Each structure stands twice: as C-alpha cells, then as structure tokens.
mmCIF file of C-alpha atoms in Angstrom:
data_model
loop_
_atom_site.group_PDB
_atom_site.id
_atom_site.type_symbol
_atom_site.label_atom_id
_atom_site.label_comp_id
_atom_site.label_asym_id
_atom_site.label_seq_id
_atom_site.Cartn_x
_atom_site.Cartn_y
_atom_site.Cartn_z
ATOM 1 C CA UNK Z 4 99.344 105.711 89.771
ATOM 2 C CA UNK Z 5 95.680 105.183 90.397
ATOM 3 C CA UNK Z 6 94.648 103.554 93.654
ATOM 4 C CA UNK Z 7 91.328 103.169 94.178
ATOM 5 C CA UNK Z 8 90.068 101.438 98.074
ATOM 6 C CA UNK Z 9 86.952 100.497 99.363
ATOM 7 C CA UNK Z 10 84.344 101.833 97.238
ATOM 8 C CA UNK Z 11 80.817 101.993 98.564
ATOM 9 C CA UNK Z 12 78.035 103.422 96.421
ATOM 10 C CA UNK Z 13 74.188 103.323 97.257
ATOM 11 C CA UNK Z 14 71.015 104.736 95.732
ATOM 12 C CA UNK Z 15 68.513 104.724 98.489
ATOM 13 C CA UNK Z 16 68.435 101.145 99.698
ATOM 14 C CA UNK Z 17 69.910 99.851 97.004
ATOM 15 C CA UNK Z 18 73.964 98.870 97.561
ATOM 16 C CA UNK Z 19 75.456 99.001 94.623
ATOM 17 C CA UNK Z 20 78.569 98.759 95.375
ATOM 18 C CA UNK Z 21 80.247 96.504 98.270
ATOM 19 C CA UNK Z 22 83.950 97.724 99.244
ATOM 20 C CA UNK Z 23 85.913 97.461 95.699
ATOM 21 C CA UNK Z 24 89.369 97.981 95.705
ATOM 22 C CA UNK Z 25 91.235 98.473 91.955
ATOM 23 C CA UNK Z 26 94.972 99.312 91.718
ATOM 24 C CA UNK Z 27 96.119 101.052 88.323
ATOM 25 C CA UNK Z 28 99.914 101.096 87.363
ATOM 26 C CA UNK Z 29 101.169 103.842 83.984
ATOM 27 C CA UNK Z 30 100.283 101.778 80.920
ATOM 28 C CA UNK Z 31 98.462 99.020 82.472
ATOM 29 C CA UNK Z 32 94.883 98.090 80.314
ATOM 30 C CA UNK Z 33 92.367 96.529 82.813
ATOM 31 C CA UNK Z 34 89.031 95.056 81.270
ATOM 32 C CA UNK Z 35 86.811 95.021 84.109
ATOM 33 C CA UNK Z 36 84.093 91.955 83.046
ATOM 34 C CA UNK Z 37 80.811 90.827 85.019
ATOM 35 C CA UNK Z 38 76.925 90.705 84.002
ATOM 36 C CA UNK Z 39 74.678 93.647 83.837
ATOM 37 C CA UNK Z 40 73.913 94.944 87.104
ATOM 38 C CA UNK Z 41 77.077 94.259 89.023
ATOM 39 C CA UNK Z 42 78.103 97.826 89.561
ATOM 40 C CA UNK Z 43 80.884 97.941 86.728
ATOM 41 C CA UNK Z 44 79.480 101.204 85.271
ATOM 42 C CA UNK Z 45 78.677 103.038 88.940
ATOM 43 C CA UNK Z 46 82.190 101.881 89.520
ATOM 44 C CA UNK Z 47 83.666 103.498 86.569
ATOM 45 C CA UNK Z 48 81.913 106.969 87.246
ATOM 46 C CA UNK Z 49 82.950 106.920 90.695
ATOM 47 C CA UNK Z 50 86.613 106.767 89.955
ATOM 48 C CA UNK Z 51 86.245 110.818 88.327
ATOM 49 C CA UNK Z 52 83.290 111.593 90.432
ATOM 50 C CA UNK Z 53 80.440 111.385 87.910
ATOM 51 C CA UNK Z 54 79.321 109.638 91.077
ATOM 52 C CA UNK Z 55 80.038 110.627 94.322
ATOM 53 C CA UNK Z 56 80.421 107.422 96.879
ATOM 54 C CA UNK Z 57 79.528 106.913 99.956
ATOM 55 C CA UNK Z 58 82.564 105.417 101.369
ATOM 56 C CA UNK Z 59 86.257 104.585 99.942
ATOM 57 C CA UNK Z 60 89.383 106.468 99.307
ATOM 58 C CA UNK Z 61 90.690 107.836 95.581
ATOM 59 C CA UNK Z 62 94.433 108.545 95.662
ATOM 60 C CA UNK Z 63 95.451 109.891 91.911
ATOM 61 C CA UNK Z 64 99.321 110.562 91.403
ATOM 62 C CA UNK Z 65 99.691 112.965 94.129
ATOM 63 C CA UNK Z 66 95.934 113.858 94.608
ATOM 64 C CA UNK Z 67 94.632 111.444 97.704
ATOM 65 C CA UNK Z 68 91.019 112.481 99.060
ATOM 66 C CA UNK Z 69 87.897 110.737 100.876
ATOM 67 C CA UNK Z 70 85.213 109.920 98.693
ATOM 68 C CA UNK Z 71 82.946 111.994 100.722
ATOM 69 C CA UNK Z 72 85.000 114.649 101.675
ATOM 70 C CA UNK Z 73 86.895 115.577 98.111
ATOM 71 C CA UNK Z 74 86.471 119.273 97.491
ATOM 72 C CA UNK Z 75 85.435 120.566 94.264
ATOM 73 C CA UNK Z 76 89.208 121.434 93.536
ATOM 74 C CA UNK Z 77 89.941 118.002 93.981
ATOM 75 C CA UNK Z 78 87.102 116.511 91.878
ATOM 76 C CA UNK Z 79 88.496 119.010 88.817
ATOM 77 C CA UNK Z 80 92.281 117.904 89.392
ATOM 78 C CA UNK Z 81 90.897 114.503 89.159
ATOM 79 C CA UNK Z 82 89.037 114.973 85.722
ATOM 80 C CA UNK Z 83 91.873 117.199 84.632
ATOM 81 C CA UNK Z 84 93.709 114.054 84.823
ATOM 82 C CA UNK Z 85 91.215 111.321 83.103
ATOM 83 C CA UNK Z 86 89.529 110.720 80.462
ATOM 84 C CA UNK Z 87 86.162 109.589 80.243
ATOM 85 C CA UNK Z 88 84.478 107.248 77.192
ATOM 86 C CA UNK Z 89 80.896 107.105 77.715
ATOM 87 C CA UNK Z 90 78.536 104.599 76.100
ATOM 88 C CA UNK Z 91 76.479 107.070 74.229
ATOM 89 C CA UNK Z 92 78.892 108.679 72.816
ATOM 90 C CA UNK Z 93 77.666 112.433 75.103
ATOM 91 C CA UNK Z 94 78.923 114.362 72.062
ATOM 92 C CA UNK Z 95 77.369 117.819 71.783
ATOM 93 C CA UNK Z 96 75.227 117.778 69.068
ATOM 94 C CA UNK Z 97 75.395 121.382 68.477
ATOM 95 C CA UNK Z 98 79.023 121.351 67.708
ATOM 96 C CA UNK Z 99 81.429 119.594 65.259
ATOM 97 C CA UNK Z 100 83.931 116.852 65.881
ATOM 98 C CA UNK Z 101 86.636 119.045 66.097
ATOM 99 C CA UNK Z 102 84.893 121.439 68.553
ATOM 100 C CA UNK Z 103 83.799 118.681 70.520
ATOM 101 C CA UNK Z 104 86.904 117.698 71.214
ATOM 102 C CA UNK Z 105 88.100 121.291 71.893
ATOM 103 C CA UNK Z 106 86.156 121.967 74.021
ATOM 104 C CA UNK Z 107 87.937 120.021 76.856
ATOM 105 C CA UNK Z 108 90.694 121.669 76.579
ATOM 106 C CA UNK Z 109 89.174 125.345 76.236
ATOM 107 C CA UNK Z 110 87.200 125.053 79.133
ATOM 108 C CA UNK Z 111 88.961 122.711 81.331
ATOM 109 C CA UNK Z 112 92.500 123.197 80.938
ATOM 110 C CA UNK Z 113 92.259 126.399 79.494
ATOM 111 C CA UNK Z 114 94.423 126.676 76.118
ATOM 112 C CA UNK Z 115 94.213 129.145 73.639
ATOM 113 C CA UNK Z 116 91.742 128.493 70.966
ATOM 114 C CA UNK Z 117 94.999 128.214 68.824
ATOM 115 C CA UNK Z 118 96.484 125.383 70.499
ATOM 116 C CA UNK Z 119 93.169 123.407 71.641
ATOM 117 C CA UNK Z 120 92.398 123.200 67.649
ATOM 118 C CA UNK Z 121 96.336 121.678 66.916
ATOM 119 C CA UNK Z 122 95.657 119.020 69.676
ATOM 120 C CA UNK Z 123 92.112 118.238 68.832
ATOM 121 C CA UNK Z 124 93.147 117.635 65.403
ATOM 122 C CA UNK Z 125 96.050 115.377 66.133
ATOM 123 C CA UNK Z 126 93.219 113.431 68.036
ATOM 124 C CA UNK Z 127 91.063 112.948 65.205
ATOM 125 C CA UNK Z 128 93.755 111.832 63.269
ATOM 126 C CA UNK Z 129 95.181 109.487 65.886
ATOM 127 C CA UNK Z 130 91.624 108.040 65.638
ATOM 128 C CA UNK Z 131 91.030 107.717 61.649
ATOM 129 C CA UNK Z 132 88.736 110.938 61.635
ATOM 130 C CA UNK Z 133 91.004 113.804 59.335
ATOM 131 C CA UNK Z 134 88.375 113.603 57.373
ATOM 132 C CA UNK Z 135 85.114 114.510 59.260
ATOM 133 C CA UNK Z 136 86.445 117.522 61.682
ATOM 134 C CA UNK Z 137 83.610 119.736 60.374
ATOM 135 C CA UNK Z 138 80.816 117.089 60.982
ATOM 136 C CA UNK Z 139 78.870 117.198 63.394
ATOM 137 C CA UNK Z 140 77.496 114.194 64.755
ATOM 138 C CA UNK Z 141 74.170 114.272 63.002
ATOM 139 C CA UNK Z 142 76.458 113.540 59.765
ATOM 140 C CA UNK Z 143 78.413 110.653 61.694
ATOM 141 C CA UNK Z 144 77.896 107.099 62.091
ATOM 142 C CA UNK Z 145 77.581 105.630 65.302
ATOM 143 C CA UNK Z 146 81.132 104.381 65.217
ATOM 144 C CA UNK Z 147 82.624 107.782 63.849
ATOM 145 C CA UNK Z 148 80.728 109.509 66.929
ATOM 146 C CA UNK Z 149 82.260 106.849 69.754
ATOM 147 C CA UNK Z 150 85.888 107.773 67.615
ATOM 148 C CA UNK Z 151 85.190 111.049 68.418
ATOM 149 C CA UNK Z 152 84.690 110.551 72.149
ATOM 150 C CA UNK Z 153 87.657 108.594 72.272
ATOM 151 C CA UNK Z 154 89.759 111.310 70.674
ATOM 152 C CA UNK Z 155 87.937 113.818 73.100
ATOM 153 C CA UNK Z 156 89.456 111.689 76.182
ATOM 154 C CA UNK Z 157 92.983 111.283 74.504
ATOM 155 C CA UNK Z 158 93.616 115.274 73.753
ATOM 156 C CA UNK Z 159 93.552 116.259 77.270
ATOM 157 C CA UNK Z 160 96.619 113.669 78.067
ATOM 158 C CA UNK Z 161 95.176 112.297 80.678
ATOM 159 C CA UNK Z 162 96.938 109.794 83.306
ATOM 160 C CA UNK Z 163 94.092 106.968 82.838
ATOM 161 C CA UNK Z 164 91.610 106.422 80.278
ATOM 162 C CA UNK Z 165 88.128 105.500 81.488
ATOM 163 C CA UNK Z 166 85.791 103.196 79.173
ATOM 164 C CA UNK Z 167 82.252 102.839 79.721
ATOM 165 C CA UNK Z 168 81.374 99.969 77.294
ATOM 166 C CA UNK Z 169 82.157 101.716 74.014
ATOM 167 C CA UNK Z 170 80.744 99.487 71.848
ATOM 168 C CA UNK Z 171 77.274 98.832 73.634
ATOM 169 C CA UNK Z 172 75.559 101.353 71.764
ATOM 170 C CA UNK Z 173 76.955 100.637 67.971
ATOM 171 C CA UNK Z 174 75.276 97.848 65.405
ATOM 172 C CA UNK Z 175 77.703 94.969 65.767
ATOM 173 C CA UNK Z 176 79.240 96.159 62.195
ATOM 174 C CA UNK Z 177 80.707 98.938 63.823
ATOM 175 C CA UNK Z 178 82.176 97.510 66.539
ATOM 176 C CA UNK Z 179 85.172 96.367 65.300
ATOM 177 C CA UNK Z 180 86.488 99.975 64.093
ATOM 178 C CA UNK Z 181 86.244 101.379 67.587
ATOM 179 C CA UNK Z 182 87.871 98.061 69.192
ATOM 180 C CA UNK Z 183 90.606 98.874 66.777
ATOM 181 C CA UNK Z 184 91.527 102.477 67.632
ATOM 182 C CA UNK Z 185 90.941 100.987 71.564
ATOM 183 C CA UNK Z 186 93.969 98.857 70.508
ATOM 184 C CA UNK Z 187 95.679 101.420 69.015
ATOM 185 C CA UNK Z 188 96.156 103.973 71.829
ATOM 186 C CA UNK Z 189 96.593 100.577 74.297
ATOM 187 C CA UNK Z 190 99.784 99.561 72.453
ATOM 188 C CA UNK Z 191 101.129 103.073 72.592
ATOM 189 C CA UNK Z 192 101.331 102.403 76.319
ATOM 190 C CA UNK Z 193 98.027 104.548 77.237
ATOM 191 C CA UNK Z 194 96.639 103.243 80.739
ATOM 192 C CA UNK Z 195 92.927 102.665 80.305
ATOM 193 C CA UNK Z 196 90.178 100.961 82.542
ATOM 194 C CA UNK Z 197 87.729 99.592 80.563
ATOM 195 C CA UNK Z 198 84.370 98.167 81.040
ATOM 196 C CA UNK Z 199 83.056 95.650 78.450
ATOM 197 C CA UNK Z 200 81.051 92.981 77.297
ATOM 198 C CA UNK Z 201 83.877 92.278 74.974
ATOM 199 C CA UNK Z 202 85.542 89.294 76.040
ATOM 200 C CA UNK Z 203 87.405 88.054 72.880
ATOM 201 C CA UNK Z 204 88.918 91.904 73.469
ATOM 202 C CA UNK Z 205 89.406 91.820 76.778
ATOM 203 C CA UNK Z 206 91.521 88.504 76.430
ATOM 204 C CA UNK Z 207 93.745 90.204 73.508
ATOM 205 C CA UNK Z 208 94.307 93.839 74.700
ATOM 206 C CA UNK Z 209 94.203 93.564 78.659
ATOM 207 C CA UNK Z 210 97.020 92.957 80.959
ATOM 208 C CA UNK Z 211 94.775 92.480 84.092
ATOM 209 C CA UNK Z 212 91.431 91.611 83.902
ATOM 210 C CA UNK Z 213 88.927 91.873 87.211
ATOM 211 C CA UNK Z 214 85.011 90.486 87.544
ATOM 212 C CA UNK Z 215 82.777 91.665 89.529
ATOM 213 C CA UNK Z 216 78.916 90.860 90.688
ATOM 214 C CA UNK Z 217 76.877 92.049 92.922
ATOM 215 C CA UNK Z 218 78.677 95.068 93.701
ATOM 216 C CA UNK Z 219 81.814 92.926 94.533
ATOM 217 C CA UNK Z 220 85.218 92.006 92.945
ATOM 218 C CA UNK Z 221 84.933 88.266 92.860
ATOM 219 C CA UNK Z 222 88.046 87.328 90.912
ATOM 220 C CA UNK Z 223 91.146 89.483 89.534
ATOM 221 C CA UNK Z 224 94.234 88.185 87.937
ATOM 222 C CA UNK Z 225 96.541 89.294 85.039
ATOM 223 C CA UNK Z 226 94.677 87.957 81.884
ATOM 224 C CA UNK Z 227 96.929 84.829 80.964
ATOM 225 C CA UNK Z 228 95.877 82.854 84.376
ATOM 226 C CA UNK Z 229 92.260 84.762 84.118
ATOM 227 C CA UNK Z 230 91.608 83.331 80.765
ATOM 228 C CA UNK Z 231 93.357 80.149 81.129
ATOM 229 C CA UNK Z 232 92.610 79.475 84.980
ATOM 230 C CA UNK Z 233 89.839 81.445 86.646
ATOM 231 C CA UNK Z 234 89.185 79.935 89.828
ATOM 232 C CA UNK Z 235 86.004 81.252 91.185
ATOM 233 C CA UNK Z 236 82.647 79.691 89.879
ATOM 234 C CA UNK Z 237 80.769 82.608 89.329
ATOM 235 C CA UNK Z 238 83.947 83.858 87.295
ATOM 236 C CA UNK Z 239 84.059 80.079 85.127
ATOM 237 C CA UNK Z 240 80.082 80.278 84.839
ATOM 238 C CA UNK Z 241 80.437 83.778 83.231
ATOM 239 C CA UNK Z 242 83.549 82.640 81.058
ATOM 240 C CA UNK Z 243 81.504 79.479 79.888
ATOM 241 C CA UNK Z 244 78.782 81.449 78.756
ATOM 242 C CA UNK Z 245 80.883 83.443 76.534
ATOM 243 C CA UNK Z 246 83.941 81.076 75.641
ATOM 244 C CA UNK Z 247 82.256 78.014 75.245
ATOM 245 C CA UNK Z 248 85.091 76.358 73.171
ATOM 246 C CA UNK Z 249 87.476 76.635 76.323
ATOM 247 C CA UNK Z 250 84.919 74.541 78.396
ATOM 248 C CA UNK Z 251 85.871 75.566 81.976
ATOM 249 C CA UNK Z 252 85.677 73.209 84.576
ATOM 250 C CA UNK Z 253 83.637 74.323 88.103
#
C-alpha cells in the first residue's frame, strides 16, 4: 500500500537521512524506535511531504512520484490520503475541537459543512471526547488536545496513519489515555506508522517494528523476533537501555 525507497534528506551539510527504505501493507502498525537525532521524525514528515527529500521514491496506492519531482497535485493526493499526528498537538487555537477536526475535511476534501460536522463528531467519539466538542483547546488538557489530533487524522479516512511521538509532549499521567485510543483504532485494523519512545507500546501494539540511527535503518523485523532476538548491537544496546529485565546479550 505504502512503499517508501531510498529516502535522502539534508539540511545544508547536515545528512539526515541515509537511503531508508519502509514498506507499509493495509492494517499493518509499525513502531519505528531509535534515539533522538536519528532522523525518525524528518522521516515521518517526508512520507506526506511536510518535508520535501532530496532523493527517494514515494509510491502511495496508485500515486508513485520522485521525491523531487512530485507536483503539487501529487503532494495533495498524498495528504488526502494520510493522516498526520504531530507531537504538539498543531490544533488551532482559535477554533473548537469539533471545528478542528472539520476543518480537514472542509478544506481538503471538500464536504458540506453538514457532513464534515457528522464525521468530525463520530471522531471525537471514537476517541472518548463527546463531551468537549465545543472546547477549544485552551479548556483541554494536554491529553484531550493530542485526542483531538488523533480524531482530526482518523475523520479524513485516510490509507495510513502517521504518528509523530504523541505522547512526547504530555506529563507522564496523561500518557496512558492517548496510548489507549492509539490501541483502539490499531485493533480496528487502521494502518499507522508510528514514531515513539514508547517501547513497552511498541512491543504490545506493533506488528513490525524498525530502528534506525544515524539517518539509517539498522535493524527491522516483525516485533516477536525484534523483541525477543534483535541482532544488531546498536539495536540490543538501545533495547538494554530500556528493557533492562530482558538483559540482551551483544
């Protein structure tokens, strides 16, 4: 469904990214894991051109273009079809929930105001917010604003869900109510990409699960053998530091 080869991304003389490669099947959930500064996020806005990169090829359903050469027709068809979760929640602060997550689908794919409300409000419930769709996020918690991002990315239907560590941002109390509606929309077969810090997660919800440093994927596997075998030592180092009780052996 999503096919995703040799991604290049640089900012000046700074290579970010080295040549990554991802391949994304319908209702696959891929954690993608590695320490801060290995290109996870860059990677994640290149895939819907939040970032345009300098080499590499994006082929979505039946949308294939070059990296450098997609048109801007292209870059909308992609974001038509994804969703993106950011890690600050980028919730208009002018607007409520509900209109936040209208406003997709007003101005994107173009429904009446009629329908966009129907669907954004089936989102909010889907994500444990019928409650707040007159708030705006002023009145919200940090968790009930990342809930509200997440049911902005879910209205529009979209083929994958992106992730950009959706917890980082939220006092570790909150955490575990948007891991939970993460779950949710997983087990109802919803592909997602995700990038987190969230290991214990990762392990539980992901089928495949890919690390990458230094602008490289170092190690990729479904999660059973990544968990239980990992086989690069950069990948056991990382696990080690974050599993301890499974004591990986280099």
């Amino acid at each position: 469904m999503l096919n995703v080869s040799n991604i290049h991304k640089r900012f000046g003389n700074n290579e970010v990214l080295k040549g990554v490669d991802l391949h994304v099947e319908k209702g696959d959930v891929i954690a993608i894991l590695g320490p801060s500064g290995s290109g996870k996020t860059t990677f994640l806005r290149c895939l819907n051109f939040l970032e345009r990169a300098d080499e590499g090829e994006i082929t979505l359903g039946d949308i294939t273009t070059k990296c450098t050469k997609a048109s801007k027709k292209d870059i909308i068809n992609i974001r038509k079809r994804t969703g993106f979760v950011f890690q600050n929640y980028n919730l208009i602060i002018t607007k409520t929930a509900i209109q936040n997550v209208m406003e997709p689908l007003l101005v994107v794919q173009k429904k009446s105001k009629e329908e966009a409300k129907r669907i954004a409000m089936e989102a909010l419930d889907k994500v444990g917010l019928s409650n707040r769709y007159d708030f705006y996020p002023s009145q919200l918690s940090g968790g009930q604003q990342q809930r509200v991002g997440i049911a902005r990315a879910i209205a529009v239907n979209p083929d994958v869900i992106l992730l950009d560590e959706p917890t980082s941002s939220l006092d570790p109390e909150l955490v575990g109510e948007v891991l939970s509606v993460i779950k949710k929309i997983a087990k109802e077969g919803t592909t997602i990409v995700i990038v987190t810090h969230e290991i214990a997660f990762a392990k539980e919800v992901a089928n495949r699960v890919v690390f990458m440093e230094g602008g490289k994927v170092v190690e990729e596997n479904n999660s059973s053998e990544f968990f239980s075998n990992p086989q690069n030592k950069r990948t056991i180092e990382f696990l080690n530091r974050f599993l301890p009780e499974y004591n990986y052996y280099i």
